[in-house]
Tab-separated table of C-alpha atoms and ligand atoms in Angstrom:
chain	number	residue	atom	x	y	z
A	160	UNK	CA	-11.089	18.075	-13.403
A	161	UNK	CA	-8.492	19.453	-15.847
A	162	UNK	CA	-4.710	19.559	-14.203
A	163	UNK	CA	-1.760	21.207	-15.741
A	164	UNK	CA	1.226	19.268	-16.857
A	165	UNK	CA	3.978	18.686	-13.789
A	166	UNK	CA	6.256	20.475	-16.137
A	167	UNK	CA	4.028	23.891	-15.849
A	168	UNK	CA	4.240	26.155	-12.997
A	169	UNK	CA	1.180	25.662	-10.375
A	170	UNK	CA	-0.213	28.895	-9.093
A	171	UNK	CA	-1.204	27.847	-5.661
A	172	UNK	CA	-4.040	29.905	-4.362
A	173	UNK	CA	-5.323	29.642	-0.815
A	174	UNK	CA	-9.051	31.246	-0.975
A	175	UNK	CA	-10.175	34.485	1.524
A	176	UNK	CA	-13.381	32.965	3.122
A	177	UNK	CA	-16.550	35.703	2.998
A	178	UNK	CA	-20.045	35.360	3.608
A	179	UNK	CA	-22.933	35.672	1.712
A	180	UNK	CA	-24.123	38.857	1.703
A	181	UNK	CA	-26.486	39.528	3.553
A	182	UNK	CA	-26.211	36.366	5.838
A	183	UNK	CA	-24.681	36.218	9.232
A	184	UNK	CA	-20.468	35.724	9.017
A	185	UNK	CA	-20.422	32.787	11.626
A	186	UNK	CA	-20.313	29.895	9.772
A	187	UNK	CA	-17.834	31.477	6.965
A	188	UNK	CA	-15.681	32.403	9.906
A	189	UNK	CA	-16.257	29.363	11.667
A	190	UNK	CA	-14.812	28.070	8.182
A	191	UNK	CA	-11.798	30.503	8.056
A	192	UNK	CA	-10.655	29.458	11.606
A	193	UNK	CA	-10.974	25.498	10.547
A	194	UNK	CA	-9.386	25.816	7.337
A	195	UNK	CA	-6.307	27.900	8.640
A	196	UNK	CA	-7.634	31.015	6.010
A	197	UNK	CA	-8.103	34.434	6.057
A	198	UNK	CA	-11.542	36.220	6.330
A	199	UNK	CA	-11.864	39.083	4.659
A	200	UNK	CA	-14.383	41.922	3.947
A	201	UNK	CA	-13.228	42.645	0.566
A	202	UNK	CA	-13.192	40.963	-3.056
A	203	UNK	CA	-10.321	41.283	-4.895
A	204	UNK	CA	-11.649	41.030	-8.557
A	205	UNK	CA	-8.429	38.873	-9.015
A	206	UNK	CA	-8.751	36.267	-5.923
A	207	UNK	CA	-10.441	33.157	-5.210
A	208	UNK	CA	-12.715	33.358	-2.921
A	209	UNK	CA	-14.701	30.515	-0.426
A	210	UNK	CA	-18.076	32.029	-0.290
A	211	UNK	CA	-19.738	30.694	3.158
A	212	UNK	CA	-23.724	31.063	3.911
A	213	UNK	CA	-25.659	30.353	6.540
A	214	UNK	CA	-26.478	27.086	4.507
A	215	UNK	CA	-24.136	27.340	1.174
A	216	UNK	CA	-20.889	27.462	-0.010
A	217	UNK	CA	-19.080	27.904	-2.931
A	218	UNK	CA	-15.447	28.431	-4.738
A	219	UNK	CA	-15.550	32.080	-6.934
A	220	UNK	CA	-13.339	33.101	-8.967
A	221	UNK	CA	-13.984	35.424	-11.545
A	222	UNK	CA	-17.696	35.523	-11.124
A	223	UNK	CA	-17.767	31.461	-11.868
A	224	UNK	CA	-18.905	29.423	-8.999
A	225	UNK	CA	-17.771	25.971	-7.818
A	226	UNK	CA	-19.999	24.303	-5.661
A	227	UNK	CA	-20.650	20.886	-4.503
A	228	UNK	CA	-24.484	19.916	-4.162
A	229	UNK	CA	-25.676	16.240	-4.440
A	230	UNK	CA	-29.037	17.318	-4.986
A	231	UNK	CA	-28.778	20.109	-7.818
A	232	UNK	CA	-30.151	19.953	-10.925
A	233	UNK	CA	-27.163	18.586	-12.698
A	234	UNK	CA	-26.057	16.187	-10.192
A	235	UNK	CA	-29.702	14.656	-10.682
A	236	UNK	CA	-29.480	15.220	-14.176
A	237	UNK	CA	-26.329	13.091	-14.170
A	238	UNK	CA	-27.866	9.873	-11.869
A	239	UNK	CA	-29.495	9.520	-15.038
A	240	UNK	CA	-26.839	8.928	-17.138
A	241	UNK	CA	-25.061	5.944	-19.055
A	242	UNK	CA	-21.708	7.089	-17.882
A	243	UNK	CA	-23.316	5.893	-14.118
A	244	UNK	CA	-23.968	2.501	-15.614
A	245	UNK	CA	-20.405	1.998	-16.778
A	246	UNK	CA	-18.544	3.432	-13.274
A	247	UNK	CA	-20.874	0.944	-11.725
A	248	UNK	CA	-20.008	-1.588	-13.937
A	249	UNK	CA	-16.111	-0.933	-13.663
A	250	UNK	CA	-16.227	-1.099	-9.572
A	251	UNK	CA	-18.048	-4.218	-9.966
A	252	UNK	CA	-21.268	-3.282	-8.489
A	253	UNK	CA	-24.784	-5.464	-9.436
A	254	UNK	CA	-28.071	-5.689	-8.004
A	255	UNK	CA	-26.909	-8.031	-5.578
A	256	UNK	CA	-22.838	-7.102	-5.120
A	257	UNK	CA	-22.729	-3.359	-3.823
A	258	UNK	CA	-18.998	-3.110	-3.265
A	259	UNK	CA	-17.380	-1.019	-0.166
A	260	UNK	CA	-15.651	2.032	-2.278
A	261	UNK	CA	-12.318	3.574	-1.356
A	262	UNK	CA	-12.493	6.934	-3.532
A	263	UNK	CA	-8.562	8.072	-3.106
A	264	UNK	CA	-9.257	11.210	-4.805
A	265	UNK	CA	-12.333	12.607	-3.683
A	266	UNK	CA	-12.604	16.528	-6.194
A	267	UNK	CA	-15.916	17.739	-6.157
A	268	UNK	CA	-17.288	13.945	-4.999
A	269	UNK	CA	-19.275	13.052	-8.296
A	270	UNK	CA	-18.224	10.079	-9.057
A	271	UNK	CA	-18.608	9.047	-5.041
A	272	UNK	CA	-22.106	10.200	-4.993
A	273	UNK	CA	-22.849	8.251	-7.872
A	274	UNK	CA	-21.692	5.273	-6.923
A	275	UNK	CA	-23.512	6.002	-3.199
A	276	UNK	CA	-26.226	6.396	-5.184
A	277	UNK	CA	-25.699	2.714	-6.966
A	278	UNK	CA	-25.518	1.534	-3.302
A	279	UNK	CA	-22.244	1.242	-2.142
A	280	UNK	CA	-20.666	2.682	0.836
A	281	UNK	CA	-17.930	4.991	-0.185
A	282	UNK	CA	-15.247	6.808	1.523
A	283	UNK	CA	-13.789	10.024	-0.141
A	284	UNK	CA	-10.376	11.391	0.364
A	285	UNK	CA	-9.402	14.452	-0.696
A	286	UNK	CA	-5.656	16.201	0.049
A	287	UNK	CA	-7.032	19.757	-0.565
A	288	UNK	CA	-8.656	20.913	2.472
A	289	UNK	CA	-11.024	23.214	1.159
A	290	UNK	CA	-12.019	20.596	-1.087
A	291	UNK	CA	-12.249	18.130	1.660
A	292	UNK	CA	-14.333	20.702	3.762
A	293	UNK	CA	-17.041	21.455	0.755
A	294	UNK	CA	-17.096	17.387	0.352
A	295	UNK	CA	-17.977	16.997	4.035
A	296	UNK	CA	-20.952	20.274	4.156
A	297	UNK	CA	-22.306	18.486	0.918
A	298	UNK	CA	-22.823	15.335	2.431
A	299	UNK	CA	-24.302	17.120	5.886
A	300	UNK	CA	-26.934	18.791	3.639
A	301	UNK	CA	-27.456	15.917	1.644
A	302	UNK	CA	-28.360	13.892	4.322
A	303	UNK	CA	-31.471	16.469	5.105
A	304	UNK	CA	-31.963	16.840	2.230
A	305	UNK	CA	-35.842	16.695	0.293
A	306	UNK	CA	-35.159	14.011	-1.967
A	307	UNK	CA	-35.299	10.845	-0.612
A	308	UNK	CA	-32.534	9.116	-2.413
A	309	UNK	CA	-30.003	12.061	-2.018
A	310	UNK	CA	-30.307	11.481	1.534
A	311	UNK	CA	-30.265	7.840	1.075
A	312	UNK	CA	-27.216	7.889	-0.956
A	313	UNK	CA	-25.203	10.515	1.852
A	314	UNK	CA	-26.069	8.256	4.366
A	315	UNK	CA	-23.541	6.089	2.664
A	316	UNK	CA	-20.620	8.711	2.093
A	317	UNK	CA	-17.834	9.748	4.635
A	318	UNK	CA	-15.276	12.155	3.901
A	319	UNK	CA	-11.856	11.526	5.398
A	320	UNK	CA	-9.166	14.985	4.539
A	321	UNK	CA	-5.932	13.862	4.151
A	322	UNK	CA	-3.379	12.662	1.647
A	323	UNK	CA	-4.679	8.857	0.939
A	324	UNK	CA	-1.112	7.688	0.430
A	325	UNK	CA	-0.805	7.694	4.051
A	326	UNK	CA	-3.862	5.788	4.858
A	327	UNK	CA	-4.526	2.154	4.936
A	328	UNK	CA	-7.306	1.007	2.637
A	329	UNK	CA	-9.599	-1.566	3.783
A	330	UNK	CA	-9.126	-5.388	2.197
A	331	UNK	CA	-12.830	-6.022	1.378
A	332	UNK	CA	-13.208	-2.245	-0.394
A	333	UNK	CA	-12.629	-1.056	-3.708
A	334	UNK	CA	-10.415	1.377	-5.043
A	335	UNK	CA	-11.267	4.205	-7.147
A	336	UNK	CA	-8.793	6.720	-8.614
A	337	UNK	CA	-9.689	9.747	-10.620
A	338	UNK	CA	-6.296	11.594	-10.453
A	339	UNK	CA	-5.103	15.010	-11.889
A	340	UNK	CA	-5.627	14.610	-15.830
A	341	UNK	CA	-2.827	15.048	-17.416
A	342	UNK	CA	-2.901	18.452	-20.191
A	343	UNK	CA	-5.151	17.747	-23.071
A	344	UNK	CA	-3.799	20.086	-26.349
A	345	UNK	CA	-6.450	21.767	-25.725
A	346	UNK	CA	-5.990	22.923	-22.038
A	347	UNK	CA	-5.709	26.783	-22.351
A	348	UNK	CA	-9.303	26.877	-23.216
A	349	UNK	CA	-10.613	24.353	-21.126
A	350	UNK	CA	-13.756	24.991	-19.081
A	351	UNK	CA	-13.355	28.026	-16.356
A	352	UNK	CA	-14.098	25.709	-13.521
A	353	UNK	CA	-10.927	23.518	-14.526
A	354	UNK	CA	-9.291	26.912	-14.282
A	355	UNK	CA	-10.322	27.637	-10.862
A	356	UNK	CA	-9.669	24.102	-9.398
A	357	UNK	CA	-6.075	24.009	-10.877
A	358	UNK	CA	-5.248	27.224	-8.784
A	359	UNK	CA	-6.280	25.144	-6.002
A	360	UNK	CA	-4.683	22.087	-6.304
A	361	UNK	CA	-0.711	23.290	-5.647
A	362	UNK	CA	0.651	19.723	-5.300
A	363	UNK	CA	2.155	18.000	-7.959
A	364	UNK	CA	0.740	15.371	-9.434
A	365	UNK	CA	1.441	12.029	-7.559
A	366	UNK	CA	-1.094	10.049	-10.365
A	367	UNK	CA	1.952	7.375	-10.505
A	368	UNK	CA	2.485	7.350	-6.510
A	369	UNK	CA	-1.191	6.616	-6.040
A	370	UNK	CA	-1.206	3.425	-8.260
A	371	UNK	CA	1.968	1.933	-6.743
A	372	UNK	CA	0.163	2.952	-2.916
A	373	UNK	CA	-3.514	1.359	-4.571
A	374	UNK	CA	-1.406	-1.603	-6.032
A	375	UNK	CA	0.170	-2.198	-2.338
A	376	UNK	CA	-3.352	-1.953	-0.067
A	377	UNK	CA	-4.623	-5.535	0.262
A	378	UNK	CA	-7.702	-4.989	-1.795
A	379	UNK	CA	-9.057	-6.917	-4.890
A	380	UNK	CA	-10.320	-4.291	-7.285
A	381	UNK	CA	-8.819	-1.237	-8.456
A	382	UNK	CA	-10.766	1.154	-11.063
A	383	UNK	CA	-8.162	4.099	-12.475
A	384	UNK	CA	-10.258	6.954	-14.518
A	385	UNK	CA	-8.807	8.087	-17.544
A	386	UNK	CA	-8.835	10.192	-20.019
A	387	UNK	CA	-9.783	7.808	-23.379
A	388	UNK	CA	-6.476	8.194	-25.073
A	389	UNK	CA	-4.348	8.713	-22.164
A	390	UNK	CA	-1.307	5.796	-21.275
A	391	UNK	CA	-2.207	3.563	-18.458
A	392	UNK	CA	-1.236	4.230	-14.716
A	393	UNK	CA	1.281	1.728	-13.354
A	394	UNK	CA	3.272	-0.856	-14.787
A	395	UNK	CA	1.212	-3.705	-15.268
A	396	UNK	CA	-1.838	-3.906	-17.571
A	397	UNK	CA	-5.292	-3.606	-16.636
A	398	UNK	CA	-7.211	-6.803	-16.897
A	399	UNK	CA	-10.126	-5.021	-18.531
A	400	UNK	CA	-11.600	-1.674	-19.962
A	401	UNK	CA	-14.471	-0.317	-20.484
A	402	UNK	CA	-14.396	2.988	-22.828
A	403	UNK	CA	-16.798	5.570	-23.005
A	404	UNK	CA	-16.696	8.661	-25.261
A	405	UNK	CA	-14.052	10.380	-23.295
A	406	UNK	CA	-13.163	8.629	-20.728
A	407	UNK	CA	-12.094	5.306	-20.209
A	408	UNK	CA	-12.100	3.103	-16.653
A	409	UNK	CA	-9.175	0.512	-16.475
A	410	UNK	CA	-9.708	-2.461	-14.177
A	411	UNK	CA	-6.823	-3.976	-12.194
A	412	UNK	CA	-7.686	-6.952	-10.720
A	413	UNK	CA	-4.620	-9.395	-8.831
A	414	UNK	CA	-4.830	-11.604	-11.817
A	415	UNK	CA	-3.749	-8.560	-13.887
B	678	SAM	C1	-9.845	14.670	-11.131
B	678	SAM	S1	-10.210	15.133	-9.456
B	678	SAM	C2	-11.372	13.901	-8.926
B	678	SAM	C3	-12.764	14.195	-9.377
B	678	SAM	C4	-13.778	13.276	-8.732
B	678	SAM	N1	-13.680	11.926	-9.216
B	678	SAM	C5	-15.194	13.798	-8.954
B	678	SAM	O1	-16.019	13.019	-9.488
B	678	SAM	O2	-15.463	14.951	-8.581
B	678	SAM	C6	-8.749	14.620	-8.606
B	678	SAM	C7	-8.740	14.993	-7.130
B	678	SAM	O3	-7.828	14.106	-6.483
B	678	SAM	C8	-7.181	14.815	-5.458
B	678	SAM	N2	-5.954	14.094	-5.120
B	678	SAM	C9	-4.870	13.920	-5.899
B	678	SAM	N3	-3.941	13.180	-5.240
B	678	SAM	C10	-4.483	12.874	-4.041
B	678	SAM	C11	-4.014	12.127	-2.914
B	678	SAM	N4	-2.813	11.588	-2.901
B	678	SAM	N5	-4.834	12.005	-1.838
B	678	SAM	C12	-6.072	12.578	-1.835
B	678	SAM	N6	-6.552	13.311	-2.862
B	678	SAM	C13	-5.770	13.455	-3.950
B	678	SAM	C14	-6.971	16.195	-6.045
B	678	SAM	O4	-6.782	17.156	-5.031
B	678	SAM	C15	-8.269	16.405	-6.825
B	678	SAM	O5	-9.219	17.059	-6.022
C-alpha cells in the first residue's frame, strides 16, 4: 500500500455505505450503523463508496474496486509465490517452529493470510475501521469457505480494530510491521488502488512510533517491511535482511 509523504496534505475520506444492487440493504446498513457512516441511495461519481452485499463487500472509487478475499484468484495465485517463502523465512517460521504473529498493521491482511497460511496464528490490527471491518467479513467467509486450506488458514486469524500502539503484544508472538510506505518518485502514477487506500488512511504516518512501541513489547522477533531502498525504521540496526526485488524484510532480534 502506497502512502503519501507526511509533508503532503491527506484527503481523508469517510466512505457512504450502499448495497449491491439488487440485494437486500440490511447488511450494508447493518454496516453503516457499526461503522458510524452514512447510507446513502446515491453515487457520487466523485466519492468513495463501501459497497455491502448480502455476502460481499468492497471499497469503489472511481469504478476500481478494493476488496479483501482470502480465497480469490490472486490471493491463491500469491500462496504460490517466493515472496511467501521469504516473509516466512523473516518471521522465523519452519516446518516445525510456526511462530504466534502480531501483525500491527493489518491493510488489506495479505501478508497475515499468508503467513496463516504457513501455519501460524496471527492477529491483525488495523486503525482504520473500515479496513478493520472488511479484515474481519474476510476472515468470516474464509472460514466457510470451499477450499480447504483457506478455511484452515482463517481459522488461525483474528482481527482486533484499534490503534496497536495502545495494545500490549504478547511475549511469545512475533511482530510484523508493514507501515505506510513512504512516497516513491514515482507516486503520482502509482496503481489506482494505492490511490483509493490513501484517501482512507487520514492519520499521519506513525511508521517511527510503531518501532519504538514494537521495540518496547516484551517479544523476541520483530520483522519491519520495507520498501528495498528505503532507510531502516528505528535506531538500531537490524540483525539481518533478507531482500527481495522490491521489498526488503529487516529482522530485529534483542541481540540487534
Ligand atoms: C502498508 S499497509 C499494510 C498492508 C498489509 N501488510 C497487507 O499485506 O495487506 C499499512 C496499514 O497499517 C495501518 N496502520 C498504520 N499505523 C497503524 C497503527 N498504529 N495501528 C494499526 N494499524 C496501523 C494502516 O492503516 C494501513 O492499513
Amino acid at each position: 500500500m502506497q502512502i503519501s509523504s507526511p509533508h503532503q496534505a491527506h484527503v481523508p475520506a469517510a466512505p457512504i455505505v450502499v448495497s449491491v444492487q439488487g440485494e437486500s440493504p440490511a447488511r450494508a446498513r447493518e454496516a453503516a450503523h457499526h461503522l458510524g457512516l452514512q447510507f446513502g441511495n446515491h453515487r457520487d461519481p466523485d466519492g468513495l463508496l463501501l459497497v455491502v452485499g448480502e455476502a460481499s463487500a468492497w471499497l469503489e472509487l472511481h469504478g476500481v474496486r478494493v476488496a479483501v478475499q482470502f480465497d480469490s484468484a490472486a490471493m491463491q495465485h500469491r500462496r504460490k509465490g517466493r515472496h511467501n517463502e521469504m516473509l516466512g523465512r523473516a518471521v522465523g517460521l519452519k516446518a516445525d517452529r510456526k511462530p504466534l504473529i502480531w501483525d500491527a498493521t493489518g491493510g488489506l491482511g495479505r501478508d497475515a493470510f499468508v503467513l496463516a497460511d504457513l501455519g501460524s496464528e496471527v492477529t491483525l490490527c488495523e486503525r482504520v475501521p473500515v479496513l478493520a471491518w472488511l479484515l474481519e467479513q474476510a476472515v468470516q467467509a474464509a472460514a466457510v469457505s470451499g477450499v480447504d486450506q483457506v478455511r484452515e488458514a482463517a481459522e488461525r486469524m483474528v482481527v482486533r480494530a484499534g490503534d496497536s500502539k495502545m495494545l500490549r503484544a504478547p511475549a511469545e508472538t512475533v511482530i510484523y510491521l508493514d507501515p505506510m510506505f513512504p512516497e516513491r518518485k514515482k507516486a503520482a502514477a502509482v496503481k489506482k488502488e494505492s490511490a483509493m487506500l490513501q484517501r482512507l488512511v487520514d492519520q499521519a504516518d506513525d511508521s517511527e512510533a510503531l518501532w519504538q512501541w514494537a521495540w518496547d513489547q516484551p517479544v523476541e522477533r520483530i520483522v519491519v517491511k520495507r520498501p528495498l531502498r528505503a532507510p531502516i525504521l528505528g535506531n538500531i540496526r537490524p540483525a539481518h535482511t533478507l531482500k527481495g526485488k522490491s521489498v526488503r524484510f529487516d529482522v530485529f532480534t534483542r541481540r540487534s
